[in-house]
Amino acid sequence: MANKPLYKSLPDSKLERKRNIDIHFNHEQITIPESLKKFAKGKTYFIHTFGCQANYRDEEIMAGMLEKMGYTKSDDINSADFILLNTCAVRENAEQKVYGQIGNLKIVKEKDKTKIIALCGCMVQQKHVIETVIDKYKHVDLIFGTHNIDELPSMLEEVVLKKVRLVNVKSLPGDIRENLPSARLSKFKAFVNISYGCDKFCTYCIVPYTRGKERSRLMEDVINECKELRDAGYKEVTLLGQNVNAYGKDFKDGTSFAHLLEEVAKLGIPRVRFLTSHPWDFTEDMIDVIAKYPNIMKYIHLPVQSGNDEILRLMNRKYTSKTYKELVDKIRAKIPNIALSTDIIVGFPNETYEEFLDTVEMVNYVKYDSAFTFIYSPRKNTPAAEIKDNVTPAEKSKRFKELVKALEVTVGESSARMVNNTYDILVESVSEKDPTMMSGYTESNKLVHFKGDTSLIGEIVKVKINESHTYSLIGELVND
Ligand code: 5AD
Ligand code: SF4
């Protein structure tokens, strides 16, 4: 493979900020060039996805296209003919993992030069990452971004047949592509995109740049996808958007997330979930719909990020600790059995210890059932990365530990309350620790292990909880 790259397009962080762009819907089926089918016949692909659910959904679509070309899936990165790393840029450590993995692939390529190595996803939406990869990792053949995964067949054709080293990362979203093939990772739970991108511009976050303008899929396209999943026997569907509350607002015709959620619930899929809700603009209608339908799981992921008003203001989160707590109270009043989870960032630039303690206070107020905690990681070209920070890494790490301790109490108490009760569990897999145990999740997203066999995978069963640990529960199957 030639080493001189062909730059079709390069991302520009200023352009990525642009929001006044027209969005078009494209329902055309993709076509696979015959030459590519001939090339892919008998060959295998391997995709390693880093990061969030949006990336996993992209993996399924890229896998669908590769399988349409004639590739078959391989579970072995070392022997696959086409290796794709689907990357995440949300924090520095996510990027470090990717660089480690790219480095490992050098020998793989040296052993067999016919292999094709590609990079895609959020990380390569940053020009400086592309420069590093092109410069230091000469074994990477193809780099493409989040806005043109639908061009995978034609890009691969160029790499394979014209033997170019190709960079094709766009700054702006293209069409919303429907009807792309998809090879789903699970036969019983599925993610369904309802919108792409984010317009919130939280000051620490890179997502509005890497994933672009917030844009909704047409309601009928979402509903049709959900119907297909229901008819194929899927037990759980998760509606996905960086901020699901904003669904439909871009149509300016009154379309709302509450309406979409209700229509999906009415399809009769046993479990309906949604991710992620912003605490700002979480409407009464949404609460009412969640309360009304038993098949909408009583679980809301409601990232708080911080419990301090000044930090929330600097983060551009658009709510205060008071309005967040009021929302929690309102949700709990209408849905008493709701489980709440959250994301929290510790050590935002210049956060004082007192400001941090407001976050601990928030944890103790809400008593979260689960939580994801992160140390702030500066992301190039985001506003927060410009702020000179006076908090040392050691101090951040100390606060992080203190926060985890506070969460262990509320999460542990929420798990302990479940003992002696019986819950529906969607069985996912054999337990990693004990092959005689099966593992699955409750409606509230708690991990449960119980004695059972693999025939239960993909089924919803009743399990009585006997024992609780902070992050998991042990139970036994109960016959109806
Ligand atoms: N540093 C640390 N955590 C971050 N998140 C987003 N950006 C950053 C960053 N720069 C966290 C937020 C978000 C979750 C997906 O990742 O908590 O909700
Ligand atoms: Fe990032 Fe904020 Fe958008 Fe979430 S809402 S993706 S944290 S900018």
Short mmCIF file of C-alpha atoms and ligand atoms in Angstrom, two decimals:
data_model
loop_
_atom_site.label_atom_id
_atom_site.label_comp_id
_atom_site.label_asym_id
_atom_site.label_seq_id
_atom_site.Cartn_x
_atom_site.Cartn_y
_atom_site.Cartn_z
CA MET A 1 0.00 0.00 0.00
CA ALA A 2 1.41 3.39 -0.95
CA ASN A 3 2.25 5.60 1.98
CA LYS A 4 1.45 9.01 0.51
CA PRO A 5 -2.08 9.78 1.69
CA LEU A 6 -4.90 11.01 -0.48
CA TYR A 7 -6.79 13.66 1.46
CA LYS A 8 -10.40 13.76 0.22
CA SER A 9 -11.50 15.91 3.15
CA LEU A 10 -10.17 16.96 6.53
CA PRO A 11 -12.18 18.09 9.56
CA ASP A 12 -12.12 21.67 10.75
CA SER A 13 -13.27 22.34 14.33
CA LYS A 14 -14.65 25.79 13.38
CA LEU A 15 -16.83 24.28 10.66
CA GLU A 16 -17.91 21.52 13.03
CA ARG A 17 -19.49 24.25 15.18
CA LYS A 18 -21.78 25.31 12.32
CA ARG A 19 -25.48 24.67 12.95
CA ASN A 20 -27.41 26.40 10.14
CA ILE A 21 -27.31 23.54 7.67
CA ASP A 22 -30.14 21.81 5.84
CA ILE A 23 -30.66 18.16 6.59
CA HIS A 24 -31.94 15.79 3.92
CA PHE A 25 -33.33 12.30 4.26
CA ASN A 26 -32.08 9.62 1.94
CA HIS A 27 -34.00 6.34 1.70
CA GLU A 28 -32.02 4.85 -1.21
CA GLN A 29 -30.52 1.39 -0.79
CA ILE A 30 -26.73 1.31 -1.04
CA THR A 31 -25.09 -0.44 -3.94
CA ILE A 32 -21.96 -2.51 -3.62
CA PRO A 33 -19.54 -2.40 -6.59
CA GLU A 34 -19.07 -5.85 -8.20
CA SER A 35 -15.30 -5.46 -8.08
CA LEU A 36 -15.49 -5.07 -4.31
CA LYS A 37 -17.71 -8.14 -3.94
CA LYS A 38 -15.11 -10.14 -5.84
CA PHE A 39 -12.37 -8.80 -3.58
CA ALA A 40 -14.23 -9.39 -0.29
CA LYS A 41 -15.35 -12.94 -1.09
CA GLY A 42 -13.89 -15.34 1.47
CA LYS A 43 -12.34 -12.51 3.49
CA THR A 44 -13.04 -11.60 7.12
CA TYR A 45 -13.53 -8.38 9.07
CA PHE A 46 -12.99 -7.41 12.70
CA ILE A 47 -14.35 -4.23 14.32
CA HIS A 48 -13.21 -2.97 17.72
CA THR A 49 -15.59 -0.32 19.01
CA PHE A 50 -14.65 2.06 21.82
CA GLY A 51 -17.04 4.41 23.63
CA CYS A 52 -20.78 4.89 23.71
CA GLN A 53 -23.89 3.22 22.31
CA ALA A 54 -23.92 5.53 19.27
CA ASN A 55 -20.59 4.01 18.26
CA TYR A 56 -21.89 0.45 18.77
CA ARG A 57 -24.85 1.25 16.54
CA ASP A 58 -22.43 2.58 13.91
CA GLU A 59 -20.48 -0.69 14.23
CA GLU A 60 -23.65 -2.66 13.44
CA ILE A 61 -24.27 -0.61 10.31
CA MET A 62 -20.66 -0.85 9.11
CA ALA A 63 -20.74 -4.60 9.82
CA GLY A 64 -23.97 -4.80 7.80
CA MET A 65 -22.29 -3.11 4.83
CA LEU A 66 -19.18 -5.29 5.09
CA GLU A 67 -21.33 -8.43 5.15
CA LYS A 68 -23.21 -7.18 2.11
CA MET A 69 -19.85 -6.85 0.36
CA GLY A 70 -19.16 -10.50 1.16
CA TYR A 71 -16.91 -10.24 4.23
CA THR A 72 -17.66 -12.53 7.17
CA LYS A 73 -17.17 -11.56 10.80
CA SER A 74 -14.09 -12.69 12.68
CA ASP A 75 -13.54 -12.60 16.44
CA ASP A 76 -9.78 -12.56 16.01
CA ILE A 77 -8.12 -9.22 15.33
CA ASN A 78 -4.86 -10.91 14.34
CA SER A 79 -6.25 -13.03 11.54
CA ALA A 80 -8.92 -10.70 10.08
CA ASP A 81 -8.35 -9.28 6.58
CA PHE A 82 -10.06 -5.96 7.32
CA ILE A 83 -9.51 -4.43 10.76
CA LEU A 84 -11.52 -1.39 11.79
CA LEU A 85 -11.05 0.60 15.01
CA ASN A 86 -14.19 2.61 15.76
CA THR A 87 -12.94 5.25 18.18
CA CYS A 88 -14.09 7.50 21.04
CA ALA A 89 -12.81 11.00 21.89
CA VAL A 90 -14.80 11.88 24.99
CA ARG A 91 -11.82 11.63 27.35
CA GLU A 92 -8.05 11.43 27.02
CA ASN A 93 -7.87 7.85 28.37
CA ALA A 94 -10.28 6.66 25.64
CA GLU A 95 -7.86 8.06 23.07
CA GLN A 96 -4.83 6.50 24.77
CA LYS A 97 -6.47 3.06 24.53
CA VAL A 98 -7.00 3.57 20.82
CA TYR A 99 -3.39 4.64 20.24
CA GLY A 100 -2.28 1.51 22.13
CA GLN A 101 -4.42 -0.65 19.90
CA ILE A 102 -3.20 1.04 16.68
CA GLY A 103 0.37 0.46 17.86
CA ASN A 104 -0.34 -3.24 18.39
CA LEU A 105 -1.52 -3.57 14.81
CA LYS A 106 1.87 -2.61 13.38
CA ILE A 107 3.25 -6.15 13.63
CA VAL A 108 0.02 -7.61 12.31
CA LYS A 109 0.39 -5.51 9.17
CA GLU A 110 4.12 -6.22 8.87
CA LYS A 111 3.40 -9.95 8.85
CA ASP A 112 0.77 -9.60 6.15
CA LYS A 113 0.80 -6.48 3.98
CA THR A 114 -2.49 -7.43 2.28
CA LYS A 115 -4.44 -6.60 5.43
CA ILE A 116 -6.38 -3.35 5.48
CA ILE A 117 -6.38 -1.31 8.66
CA ALA A 118 -8.93 1.47 9.10
CA LEU A 119 -9.82 4.06 11.73
CA CYS A 120 -13.17 5.77 12.14
CA GLY A 121 -15.35 7.38 14.81
CA CYS A 122 -15.15 10.49 16.98
CA MET A 123 -11.41 10.58 17.56
CA VAL A 124 -10.54 11.10 13.91
CA GLN A 125 -12.93 14.07 13.68
CA GLN A 126 -9.94 15.94 15.15
CA LYS A 127 -7.36 17.14 12.64
CA HIS A 128 -4.46 16.75 15.07
CA VAL A 129 -5.30 13.06 15.56
CA ILE A 130 -5.29 12.48 11.79
CA GLU A 131 -1.90 14.21 11.55
CA THR A 132 -0.48 11.99 14.30
CA VAL A 133 -1.83 8.81 12.73
CA ILE A 134 -0.64 9.68 9.22
CA ASP A 135 2.77 10.60 10.57
CA LYS A 136 3.43 7.93 13.18
CA TYR A 137 1.25 4.96 12.24
CA LYS A 138 2.06 4.29 8.61
CA HIS A 139 0.25 0.95 8.68
CA VAL A 140 -3.18 2.65 8.79
CA ASP A 141 -4.71 2.60 5.29
CA LEU A 142 -8.05 4.34 5.71
CA ILE A 143 -9.37 7.09 8.00
CA PHE A 144 -13.00 8.20 7.82
CA GLY A 145 -15.27 10.09 10.21
CA THR A 146 -18.69 9.89 11.81
CA HIS A 147 -20.50 11.70 8.98
CA ASN A 148 -19.74 9.35 6.11
CA ILE A 149 -19.91 5.78 7.34
CA ASP A 150 -22.37 5.16 4.49
CA GLU A 151 -19.49 5.72 2.06
CA LEU A 152 -17.58 2.74 3.45
CA PRO A 153 -18.01 0.62 0.27
CA SER A 154 -16.69 3.29 -2.10
CA MET A 155 -13.86 4.28 0.26
CA LEU A 156 -12.81 0.68 0.64
CA GLU A 157 -12.93 0.27 -3.12
CA GLU A 158 -10.42 3.09 -3.51
CA VAL A 159 -8.11 1.67 -0.87
CA VAL A 160 -8.33 -1.86 -2.22
CA LEU A 161 -8.36 -1.32 -5.95
CA LYS A 162 -6.48 1.95 -6.36
CA LYS A 163 -4.15 1.14 -3.49
CA VAL A 164 -4.35 4.63 -1.99
CA ARG A 165 -3.97 5.58 1.64
CA LEU A 166 -7.19 7.49 2.10
CA VAL A 167 -8.31 10.20 4.54
CA ASN A 168 -11.96 11.20 4.19
CA VAL A 169 -13.24 12.97 7.31
CA LYS A 170 -16.01 15.52 6.83
CA SER A 171 -16.79 18.41 9.18
CA LEU A 172 -20.50 18.57 8.46
CA PRO A 173 -23.17 15.90 8.57
CA GLY A 174 -24.43 14.60 5.24
CA ASP A 175 -27.88 13.11 4.64
CA ILE A 176 -29.68 11.11 7.27
CA ARG A 177 -29.28 7.72 5.62
CA GLU A 178 -32.08 5.22 6.07
CA ASN A 179 -32.18 1.62 4.86
CA LEU A 180 -28.49 0.94 5.39
CA PRO A 181 -27.82 -2.74 6.06
CA SER A 182 -27.23 -3.68 9.68
CA ALA A 183 -25.69 -6.71 11.39
CA ARG A 184 -26.99 -6.38 14.94
CA LEU A 185 -24.75 -7.44 17.80
CA SER A 186 -27.62 -8.97 19.81
CA LYS A 187 -30.64 -11.05 18.84
CA PHE A 188 -32.77 -9.81 21.73
CA LYS A 189 -31.80 -6.23 22.61
CA ALA A 190 -31.31 -3.41 20.14
CA PHE A 191 -30.39 0.24 19.95
CA VAL A 192 -32.42 2.47 17.67
CA ASN A 193 -31.12 5.94 16.81
CA ILE A 194 -33.79 8.60 17.11
CA SER A 195 -31.48 11.56 16.61
CA TYR A 196 -27.86 12.27 15.83
CA GLY A 197 -25.50 14.97 17.08
CA CYS A 198 -25.88 17.49 19.88
CA ASP A 199 -26.53 21.24 20.04
CA LYS A 200 -26.05 21.67 23.78
CA PHE A 201 -22.36 22.63 23.69
CA CYS A 202 -21.53 21.79 27.29
CA THR A 203 -18.17 23.54 27.59
CA TYR A 204 -16.18 20.39 28.48
CA CYS A 205 -17.63 18.20 25.76
CA ILE A 206 -16.31 17.31 22.33
CA VAL A 207 -19.44 15.54 21.09
CA PRO A 208 -21.13 18.57 19.43
CA TYR A 209 -18.00 18.86 17.25
CA THR A 210 -17.44 15.18 16.48
CA ARG A 211 -21.10 14.24 15.97
CA GLY A 212 -22.34 17.53 14.57
CA LYS A 213 -25.68 19.30 14.52
CA GLU A 214 -28.61 17.78 16.40
CA ARG A 215 -30.89 16.17 13.81
CA SER A 216 -33.87 13.88 14.26
CA ARG A 217 -34.83 10.85 12.22
CA LEU A 218 -38.36 10.89 10.83
CA MET A 219 -40.83 9.39 13.29
CA GLU A 220 -42.11 6.87 10.73
CA ASP A 221 -38.56 5.60 10.12
CA VAL A 222 -37.98 5.10 13.86
CA ILE A 223 -41.36 3.38 14.28
CA ASN A 224 -40.77 1.09 11.30
CA GLU A 225 -37.38 0.04 12.66
CA CYS A 226 -38.96 -0.70 16.06
CA LYS A 227 -41.76 -2.69 14.41
CA GLU A 228 -39.21 -4.80 12.54
CA LEU A 229 -37.37 -5.47 15.80
CA ARG A 230 -40.60 -6.42 17.57
CA ASP A 231 -41.58 -8.76 14.72
CA ALA A 232 -38.12 -10.36 14.87
CA GLY A 233 -38.73 -11.16 18.56
CA TYR A 234 -36.51 -8.50 20.16
CA LYS A 235 -37.22 -8.13 23.88
CA GLU A 236 -35.68 -4.72 24.47
CA VAL A 237 -35.29 -1.58 22.40
CA THR A 238 -33.29 1.45 23.55
CA LEU A 239 -34.06 4.74 21.79
CA LEU A 240 -30.77 6.55 21.35
CA GLY A 241 -29.86 10.20 21.12
CA GLN A 242 -27.21 12.41 22.76
CA ASN A 243 -30.19 14.27 24.16
CA VAL A 244 -33.50 12.45 23.57
CA ASN A 245 -35.59 15.35 24.99
CA ALA A 246 -34.70 17.38 21.91
CA TYR A 247 -36.16 14.77 19.55
CA GLY A 248 -38.35 16.31 16.85
CA LYS A 249 -37.76 19.93 17.78
CA ASP A 250 -35.86 20.47 14.54
CA PHE A 251 -39.04 19.61 12.56
CA LYS A 252 -40.76 22.66 14.11
CA ASP A 253 -44.16 20.97 13.77
CA GLY A 254 -44.81 20.02 17.39
CA THR A 255 -43.18 16.58 17.15
CA SER A 256 -41.86 15.67 20.60
CA PHE A 257 -39.98 12.90 22.33
CA ALA A 258 -42.99 12.20 24.58
CA HIS A 259 -45.08 11.48 21.48
CA LEU A 260 -42.43 9.25 19.91
CA LEU A 261 -41.89 7.35 23.15
CA GLU A 262 -45.61 6.71 23.49
CA GLU A 263 -45.89 5.45 19.91
CA VAL A 264 -42.96 3.08 20.46
CA ALA A 265 -44.41 1.84 23.76
CA LYS A 266 -47.70 1.09 22.00
CA LEU A 267 -45.93 -1.34 19.65
CA GLY A 268 -45.81 -3.83 22.52
CA ILE A 269 -42.05 -4.47 22.70
CA PRO A 270 -41.57 -5.97 26.21
CA ARG A 271 -38.92 -3.44 27.26
CA VAL A 272 -38.47 0.10 25.99
CA ARG A 273 -35.58 2.25 27.19
CA PHE A 274 -34.13 5.61 26.15
CA LEU A 275 -30.73 7.28 26.47
CA THR A 276 -29.71 10.04 27.31
CA SER A 277 -32.03 12.61 28.90
CA HIS A 278 -30.76 16.10 29.59
CA PRO A 279 -32.09 17.47 32.91
CA TRP A 280 -33.02 20.66 31.08
CA ASP A 281 -36.25 20.44 29.08
CA PHE A 282 -37.37 17.11 30.56
CA THR A 283 -41.12 17.69 30.07
CA GLU A 284 -44.18 16.78 32.18
CA ASP A 285 -45.44 14.94 29.09
CA MET A 286 -42.35 12.72 29.12
CA ILE A 287 -42.89 11.91 32.80
CA ASP A 288 -46.55 11.09 32.15
CA VAL A 289 -45.75 8.75 29.24
CA ILE A 290 -43.06 6.94 31.25
CA ALA A 291 -45.54 6.52 34.13
CA LYS A 292 -48.36 5.32 31.87
CA TYR A 293 -46.76 2.41 30.01
CA PRO A 294 -45.59 -0.64 31.97
CA ASN A 295 -43.24 -1.61 29.13
CA ILE A 296 -41.30 1.67 29.41
CA MET A 297 -38.61 0.75 31.91
CA LYS A 298 -38.74 2.75 35.11
CA TYR A 299 -35.16 3.87 34.77
CA ILE A 300 -33.89 7.31 33.79
CA HIS A 301 -30.27 8.21 33.11
CA LEU A 302 -30.16 11.87 34.10
CA PRO A 303 -26.59 13.20 33.99
CA VAL A 304 -26.10 15.86 36.67
CA GLN A 305 -22.34 16.43 36.04
CA SER A 306 -22.04 18.65 39.15
CA GLY A 307 -24.12 19.70 42.14
CA ASN A 308 -22.71 23.23 42.25
CA ASP A 309 -24.44 26.13 40.50
CA GLU A 310 -21.30 28.01 39.53
CA ILE A 311 -19.72 24.90 38.03
CA LEU A 312 -23.00 24.07 36.24
CA ARG A 313 -23.00 27.59 34.81
CA LEU A 314 -19.40 27.27 33.65
CA MET A 315 -20.29 23.90 32.14
CA ASN A 316 -23.21 25.55 30.26
CA ARG A 317 -25.63 22.95 31.61
CA LYS A 318 -28.69 25.29 31.61
CA TYR A 319 -30.06 24.15 35.01
CA THR A 320 -29.24 24.76 38.67
CA SER A 321 -28.94 22.26 41.51
CA LYS A 322 -32.36 23.50 42.69
CA THR A 323 -34.12 22.93 39.36
CA TYR A 324 -32.43 19.52 39.03
CA LYS A 325 -33.70 18.51 42.46
CA GLU A 326 -37.18 19.81 41.60
CA LEU A 327 -37.17 17.65 38.48
CA VAL A 328 -36.11 14.60 40.51
CA ASP A 329 -38.92 15.30 43.02
CA LYS A 330 -41.46 15.71 40.22
CA ILE A 331 -40.39 12.44 38.58
CA ARG A 332 -40.47 10.59 41.93
CA ALA A 333 -43.93 11.99 42.78
CA LYS A 334 -45.39 10.58 39.58
CA ILE A 335 -43.24 7.44 39.30
CA PRO A 336 -42.36 6.34 42.86
CA ASN A 337 -40.48 3.22 41.74
CA ILE A 338 -38.22 5.08 39.26
CA ALA A 339 -34.50 4.20 39.29
CA LEU A 340 -32.18 7.14 38.63
CA SER A 341 -28.66 7.00 37.33
CA THR A 342 -26.26 9.78 36.45
CA ASP A 343 -22.93 10.95 35.05
CA ILE A 344 -20.67 13.10 37.21
CA ILE A 345 -17.49 14.98 36.33
CA VAL A 346 -15.01 15.70 39.12
CA GLY A 347 -12.35 18.38 38.88
CA PHE A 348 -13.75 20.80 36.32
CA PRO A 349 -11.17 23.62 35.95
CA ASN A 350 -10.75 25.57 39.22
CA GLU A 351 -13.47 23.63 41.04
CA THR A 352 -13.00 24.27 44.77
CA TYR A 353 -13.36 21.58 47.41
CA GLU A 354 -16.52 23.33 48.68
CA GLU A 355 -17.98 23.28 45.18
CA PHE A 356 -17.13 19.59 44.94
CA LEU A 357 -18.94 18.96 48.25
CA ASP A 358 -22.14 20.28 46.62
CA THR A 359 -21.85 17.35 44.22
CA VAL A 360 -21.57 14.93 47.15
CA GLU A 361 -24.61 16.64 48.67
CA MET A 362 -26.49 16.11 45.40
CA VAL A 363 -25.61 12.40 45.46
CA ASN A 364 -26.96 12.16 49.00
CA TYR A 365 -30.12 14.05 48.05
CA VAL A 366 -31.00 12.02 44.94
CA LYS A 367 -29.67 8.71 46.27
CA TYR A 368 -28.77 7.47 42.82
CA ASP A 369 -29.33 3.80 42.00
CA SER A 370 -26.28 3.80 39.75
CA ALA A 371 -23.73 6.29 38.42
CA PHE A 372 -20.80 6.81 36.08
CA THR A 373 -18.05 9.02 37.42
CA PHE A 374 -15.25 10.73 35.51
CA ILE A 375 -12.30 12.97 36.19
CA TYR A 376 -12.47 16.04 33.94
CA SER A 377 -10.36 15.59 30.84
CA PRO A 378 -9.53 18.69 28.75
CA ARG A 379 -10.62 18.26 25.12
CA LYS A 380 -8.83 20.35 22.51
CA ASN A 381 -10.96 23.11 20.92
CA THR A 382 -13.65 23.00 23.62
CA PRO A 383 -14.18 26.20 25.68
CA ALA A 384 -13.31 24.58 29.03
CA ALA A 385 -9.93 23.48 27.71
CA GLU A 386 -8.98 27.17 27.44
CA ILE A 387 -9.45 27.76 31.18
CA LYS A 388 -6.26 27.77 33.22
CA ASP A 389 -6.83 25.14 35.91
CA ASN A 390 -5.47 25.42 39.46
CA VAL A 391 -6.60 22.00 40.73
CA THR A 392 -3.83 19.40 40.88
CA PRO A 393 -4.33 15.88 39.47
CA ALA A 394 -3.72 14.47 42.97
CA GLU A 395 -6.52 16.61 44.40
CA LYS A 396 -8.86 15.56 41.57
CA SER A 397 -8.09 11.94 42.22
CA LYS A 398 -8.75 12.39 45.97
CA ARG A 399 -12.15 13.98 45.26
CA PHE A 400 -12.93 11.24 42.77
CA LYS A 401 -12.37 8.60 45.46
CA GLU A 402 -14.50 10.55 47.91
CA LEU A 403 -17.32 10.74 45.37
CA VAL A 404 -17.11 7.02 44.58
CA LYS A 405 -17.42 6.32 48.32
CA ALA A 406 -20.56 8.45 48.60
CA LEU A 407 -22.05 6.68 45.60
CA GLU A 408 -21.20 3.26 46.97
CA VAL A 409 -23.50 4.06 49.89
CA THR A 410 -26.53 5.13 47.82
CA VAL A 411 -26.01 2.46 45.13
CA GLY A 412 -25.43 -0.20 47.80
CA GLU A 413 -28.57 0.83 49.70
CA SER A 414 -30.62 0.74 46.53
CA SER A 415 -29.33 -2.79 45.82
CA ALA A 416 -29.93 -3.92 49.41
CA ARG A 417 -33.58 -2.79 49.24
CA MET A 418 -34.12 -5.32 46.45
CA VAL A 419 -33.32 -8.36 48.61
CA ASN A 420 -36.28 -10.75 49.11
CA ASN A 421 -38.18 -9.21 46.20
CA THR A 422 -38.73 -10.80 42.80
CA TYR A 423 -37.87 -8.99 39.56
CA ASP A 424 -38.07 -9.58 35.82
CA ILE A 425 -34.61 -10.16 34.42
CA LEU A 426 -33.66 -10.06 30.74
CA VAL A 427 -31.05 -12.82 30.63
CA GLU A 428 -27.99 -11.75 28.65
CA SER A 429 -25.14 -14.20 29.07
CA VAL A 430 -23.29 -16.77 31.15
CA SER A 431 -21.77 -15.06 34.19
CA GLU A 432 -18.14 -14.04 33.61
CA LYS A 433 -17.10 -15.28 37.04
CA ASP A 434 -19.06 -18.53 37.38
CA PRO A 435 -20.05 -20.65 34.35
CA THR A 436 -22.98 -22.22 36.27
CA MET A 437 -24.56 -18.79 36.74
CA MET A 438 -26.43 -16.65 34.22
CA SER A 439 -26.42 -12.86 34.21
CA GLY A 440 -29.04 -10.33 33.24
CA TYR A 441 -30.52 -6.95 34.04
CA THR A 442 -33.57 -5.78 35.97
CA GLU A 443 -35.86 -3.06 34.73
CA SER A 444 -33.79 -0.66 36.85
CA ASN A 445 -30.62 -1.83 35.08
CA LYS A 446 -29.18 -3.73 38.05
CA LEU A 447 -26.95 -6.67 37.21
CA VAL A 448 -28.26 -9.97 38.60
CA HIS A 449 -26.57 -13.39 38.70
CA PHE A 450 -28.52 -16.60 39.27
CA LYS A 451 -28.21 -20.38 38.66
CA GLY A 452 -29.56 -21.26 35.25
CA ASP A 453 -28.65 -22.50 31.81
CA THR A 454 -27.92 -20.97 28.44
CA SER A 455 -31.40 -21.77 27.09
CA LEU A 456 -32.57 -18.74 29.07
CA ILE A 457 -30.42 -16.26 27.15
CA GLY A 458 -32.67 -13.66 25.53
CA GLU A 459 -35.64 -14.55 27.77
CA ILE A 460 -37.27 -12.46 30.48
CA VAL A 461 -37.47 -14.57 33.66
CA LYS A 462 -38.47 -13.97 37.26
CA VAL A 463 -35.64 -13.99 39.79
CA LYS A 464 -35.91 -13.62 43.55
CA ILE A 465 -33.03 -11.62 45.01
CA ASN A 466 -31.25 -13.30 47.93
CA GLU A 467 -28.08 -11.28 48.31
CA SER A 468 -26.89 -7.82 47.35
CA HIS A 469 -23.45 -6.44 46.61
CA THR A 470 -22.89 -2.80 45.70
CA TYR A 471 -22.84 -3.32 41.96
CA SER A 472 -24.56 -6.70 41.55
CA LEU A 473 -27.22 -8.96 43.02
CA ILE A 474 -27.44 -12.72 43.51
CA GLY A 475 -30.80 -14.44 43.13
CA GLU A 476 -32.68 -17.60 42.22
CA LEU A 477 -35.09 -18.44 39.42
CA VAL A 478 -38.73 -18.39 40.44
CA ASN A 479 -41.28 -20.39 38.47
CA ASP A 480 -44.39 -18.49 37.52
N1 5AD B 1 -14.06 15.00 30.74
C1 5AD B 1 -14.63 14.10 31.56
N2 5AD B 1 -15.83 13.56 31.35
C2 5AD B 1 -16.53 13.95 30.25
N3 5AD B 1 -17.74 13.62 29.79
C3 5AD B 1 -17.95 14.28 28.64
N4 5AD B 1 -16.90 15.06 28.34
C4 5AD B 1 -15.98 14.89 29.34
C5 5AD B 1 -14.71 15.43 29.62
N5 5AD B 1 -14.14 16.32 28.83
C6 5AD B 1 -18.64 12.71 30.48
C7 5AD B 1 -19.96 13.39 30.87
C8 5AD B 1 -20.94 12.78 29.92
C9 5AD B 1 -20.36 11.40 29.72
C10 5AD B 1 -20.84 10.67 28.53
O1 5AD B 1 -18.98 11.63 29.64
O2 5AD B 1 -20.26 13.05 32.19
O3 5AD B 1 -22.25 12.75 30.43
FE1 SF4 B 2 -21.85 16.52 25.46
FE2 SF4 B 2 -23.53 18.10 26.82
FE3 SF4 B 2 -24.23 17.21 24.37
FE4 SF4 B 2 -24.14 15.51 26.44
S1 SF4 B 2 -25.54 17.27 26.23
S2 SF4 B 2 -23.29 15.15 24.36
S3 SF4 B 2 -22.42 16.29 27.63
S4 SF4 B 2 -22.54 18.58 24.86
#
